[in-house]
């Protein structure tokens, strides 16, 4: 048996992890470009003497509305059920009403659903109120929003142009819709359908891509992963292999161009062959050999699931069937593949997230499709997990795996799913949904040693049988973690300080305020000049033992003093401090982080002029 | 209470539910079809044979890639059998017992697309080491492709996979098995052809 199969599940090791072992890291060995967050090392000030307690996520009682809960370093500040009409209490087999993905605009959360959409007003995050509810079935209801436009992905063969609920029986039907719906939401109480862009495979998910050089249009990268439609239903569609039909609908994504002034004119403008090799073989990524019997020339995997675009650096990471891809998207209508990875531990490349510096990519493996229990003690710890890669000069190098550390039951579907970065300056922290595995917050600043720092979990929906549910997505938005719970509704959380995350770091994260957030269009996170940011870096240096205790104390005092000053006096104090930090940097085991602190102090000095 | 605050109260209490589709009362939700039932019943037997094939691996080869592959097929398809049985029971349909011997040996009238005939299973069971590896991959690719055929057949029938659960599961089976076929092909091409060193 392979050593992988014999490895203890992390949950069994987590008892040890919970006793807060010392994580060591050779931080000085990495050469980092200026301004990029340094690797962090985490030490436990106090390891408890006795046997560490078991993870509290194990043994939670079952129930739809009253399941047991376990929470660590988070506070649940709001829980909202979906409205009547979007919920079926006899849940067995009735998954028409799955809550799916999220998009954010201003004080509104757009929560997709297989049956349509909810719009929540979070002006008061402790009391989300429902603004609008839209019935328009056709899973998965993956939403994006941009200014006055709302986009919804539809792939199910039951999807209808008229938003009807009765499905479509005929195999070829003029009533069927599979693709991307576009709504005008200028009047949020009355969303108006303005376009239905049909695609050959429907739209399982999509990514909204802006062109930095074009403010008249946006692009939608359509990921179609399900059955190809007949050419009789939608002209030009073909499910044949490339050697049988070079115009096959397989082995491509579709790109819709949406003129913002006339969204009704949205249409597919290109269908790039992302899997092609240099000789133009559109199924080129894993070419069969010439070894004769049993080998084939063409490949079966032919589509992308989620493509996360990081427009600020012109890159996208695509989770595409059997591969993780890296794409150049500086020309949004014509993305180009620049790298690809695969891993025998991955069943299904599902989604990707860059760290803020674009020096890492985290891919998720949705082994089991989201409907299966994959976090049991018997499930291998590298399967159904996150794979963390470092990224340098267009090359991806594998670093580690992260999987939810708590064992989940046979009745809980659980696997890595959607998440996003939590904008703590100087660290790479992500919040992620694990279906009925709950929400997990983890730090992957050290790509080789990701560590969990907060979590929330409920017991299974049903103790006797596996009913699909749990978190579809968990994202950070303007100070809160927002979770889309498949059957239970919407949850909002706040982070709580711990020895892994200080109050200053949390406050620094809250400084990042977005007007718009479509999670697959990853924004560049920047922090304003703020004492909170400087203190966050200082806390990190203290946690890492990267500078002596007395210096931590002294720097803290200097910051306090400078904060009390105004104008030129403040500038002077800060400039002095910045200069002093030069010394600290040269003596530190985490010089890059000292430089970050120095940079934030300089920012403050500049802002004080 | 003033007009505007009454209005605000009303607005807060009565979020607008927009049904953009034609309002028919009561609208008929899509139901499952005979083809859906046939698919689930047939796929249980199909999966059962994959499990039987995977069970042959540990004793016949030391190839770690084959072990990993077999382990994943074992876990995935065992869970899927459970899902399909639940699907059928929830709809009051007969749920085949995957342990039924005739299913595993693929007697002719129970043979779903891609399934091995009895003599092919025997051939596989009698093989060892690289011969087994190659046969296993070829047979499992054939088996998986049979599953893809079953999916294709299902989607070609009217009213199929209209329910959300059904559509999701069938699409997942298709996706997963395609990816596994790719993996298996890659392993096969990495092996030197028979007769070469």
Short mmCIF file of N, CA and C in Angstrom, two decimals, chain A residues 23-32 37-43 540-549 552 581-595:
data_model
loop_
_atom_site.label_atom_id
_atom_site.label_comp_id
_atom_site.label_asym_id
_atom_site.label_seq_id
_atom_site.Cartn_x
_atom_site.Cartn_y
_atom_site.Cartn_z
N UNK A 23 5.82 25.32 14.81
CA UNK A 23 6.07 25.20 13.37
C UNK A 23 7.31 25.99 13.03
N UNK A 24 8.24 25.27 12.52
CA UNK A 24 9.47 25.96 12.17
C UNK A 24 9.53 26.17 10.68
N UNK A 25 10.21 27.16 10.33
CA UNK A 25 10.28 27.47 8.92
C UNK A 25 11.61 28.12 8.63
N UNK A 26 12.20 27.71 7.55
CA UNK A 26 13.47 28.34 7.18
C UNK A 26 13.16 29.61 6.41
N UNK A 27 12.74 30.64 7.12
CA UNK A 27 12.25 31.83 6.43
C UNK A 27 13.37 32.60 5.74
N UNK A 28 14.55 32.48 6.23
CA UNK A 28 15.60 33.29 5.63
C UNK A 28 16.07 32.78 4.28
N UNK A 29 15.65 31.59 3.90
CA UNK A 29 16.23 30.99 2.70
C UNK A 29 15.57 31.44 1.41
N UNK A 30 14.41 32.03 1.53
CA UNK A 30 13.71 32.43 0.32
C UNK A 30 14.07 33.85 -0.06
N UNK A 31 14.41 34.02 -1.34
CA UNK A 31 14.67 35.37 -1.82
C UNK A 31 13.35 35.92 -2.34
N UNK A 32 12.89 36.99 -1.74
CA UNK A 32 11.59 37.51 -2.12
C UNK A 32 11.73 38.87 -2.77
N UNK A 37 5.17 39.83 0.90
CA UNK A 37 5.09 39.34 2.28
C UNK A 37 6.08 38.22 2.52
N UNK A 38 6.73 38.27 3.63
CA UNK A 38 7.70 37.24 3.97
C UNK A 38 6.98 36.01 4.50
N UNK A 39 7.67 34.92 4.49
CA UNK A 39 7.13 33.71 5.11
C UNK A 39 7.01 33.95 6.60
N UNK A 40 5.99 33.38 7.20
CA UNK A 40 5.82 33.55 8.64
C UNK A 40 6.18 32.27 9.34
N UNK A 41 6.70 32.37 10.51
CA UNK A 41 6.85 31.17 11.32
C UNK A 41 6.00 31.39 12.56
N UNK A 42 5.37 30.35 12.98
CA UNK A 42 4.45 30.47 14.10
C UNK A 42 4.97 29.66 15.26
N UNK A 43 5.04 30.28 16.38
CA UNK A 43 5.46 29.54 17.56
C UNK A 43 4.35 29.63 18.59
N UNK A 540 2.79 40.59 14.06
CA UNK A 540 3.33 39.42 13.34
C UNK A 540 4.79 39.20 13.70
N UNK A 541 5.52 40.30 13.79
CA UNK A 541 6.94 40.19 14.13
C UNK A 541 7.10 39.65 15.55
N UNK A 542 6.19 40.06 16.42
CA UNK A 542 6.23 39.56 17.79
C UNK A 542 5.90 38.07 17.83
N UNK A 543 4.88 37.70 17.08
CA UNK A 543 4.46 36.30 17.06
C UNK A 543 5.57 35.40 16.53
N UNK A 544 6.29 35.92 15.56
CA UNK A 544 7.37 35.16 14.93
C UNK A 544 8.66 35.17 15.72
N UNK A 545 8.71 35.97 16.79
CA UNK A 545 9.98 36.21 17.48
C UNK A 545 11.05 36.70 16.50
N UNK A 546 10.63 37.55 15.58
CA UNK A 546 11.56 37.98 14.53
C UNK A 546 12.40 39.18 14.96
N UNK A 547 11.91 39.89 15.95
CA UNK A 547 12.72 40.97 16.54
C UNK A 547 12.61 40.84 18.07
N UNK A 548 13.61 41.34 18.80
CA UNK A 548 13.61 41.15 20.26
C UNK A 548 12.39 41.80 20.92
N UNK A 549 11.98 41.22 22.04
CA UNK A 549 10.79 41.69 22.76
C UNK A 549 10.88 43.18 23.11
N UNK A 552 10.02 45.24 20.16
CA UNK A 552 8.58 45.22 19.90
C UNK A 552 7.91 46.29 20.77
N UNK A 581 14.00 51.34 11.94
CA UNK A 581 13.58 50.01 11.51
C UNK A 581 14.58 49.38 10.54
N UNK A 582 15.35 50.23 9.91
CA UNK A 582 16.39 49.73 9.00
C UNK A 582 17.32 48.79 9.77
N UNK A 583 17.68 49.23 10.97
CA UNK A 583 18.54 48.43 11.85
C UNK A 583 17.86 47.13 12.23
N UNK A 584 16.60 47.26 12.61
CA UNK A 584 15.85 46.06 13.01
C UNK A 584 15.82 45.04 11.88
N UNK A 585 15.67 45.55 10.67
CA UNK A 585 15.59 44.64 9.52
C UNK A 585 16.86 43.82 9.37
N UNK A 586 17.99 44.49 9.50
CA UNK A 586 19.26 43.78 9.26
C UNK A 586 19.52 42.72 10.31
N UNK A 587 18.93 42.90 11.51
CA UNK A 587 19.16 41.89 12.55
C UNK A 587 18.06 40.85 12.66
N UNK A 588 17.07 40.96 11.80
CA UNK A 588 15.86 40.13 12.00
C UNK A 588 15.90 38.83 11.22
N UNK A 589 15.21 37.84 11.74
CA UNK A 589 15.04 36.58 11.00
C UNK A 589 13.93 36.70 9.97
N UNK A 590 13.25 37.82 9.98
CA UNK A 590 12.15 38.03 9.03
C UNK A 590 12.26 39.45 8.48
N UNK A 591 13.39 39.69 7.84
CA UNK A 591 13.71 41.05 7.38
C UNK A 591 12.63 41.62 6.47
N UNK A 592 12.08 40.77 5.63
CA UNK A 592 11.06 41.25 4.68
C UNK A 592 9.86 41.82 5.42
N UNK A 593 9.52 41.18 6.53
CA UNK A 593 8.36 41.66 7.27
C UNK A 593 8.66 42.97 7.99
N UNK A 594 9.90 43.10 8.46
CA UNK A 594 10.29 44.38 9.06
C UNK A 594 10.19 45.48 8.01
N UNK A 595 10.58 45.15 6.80
CA UNK A 595 10.47 46.12 5.70
C UNK A 595 9.02 46.51 5.43
#
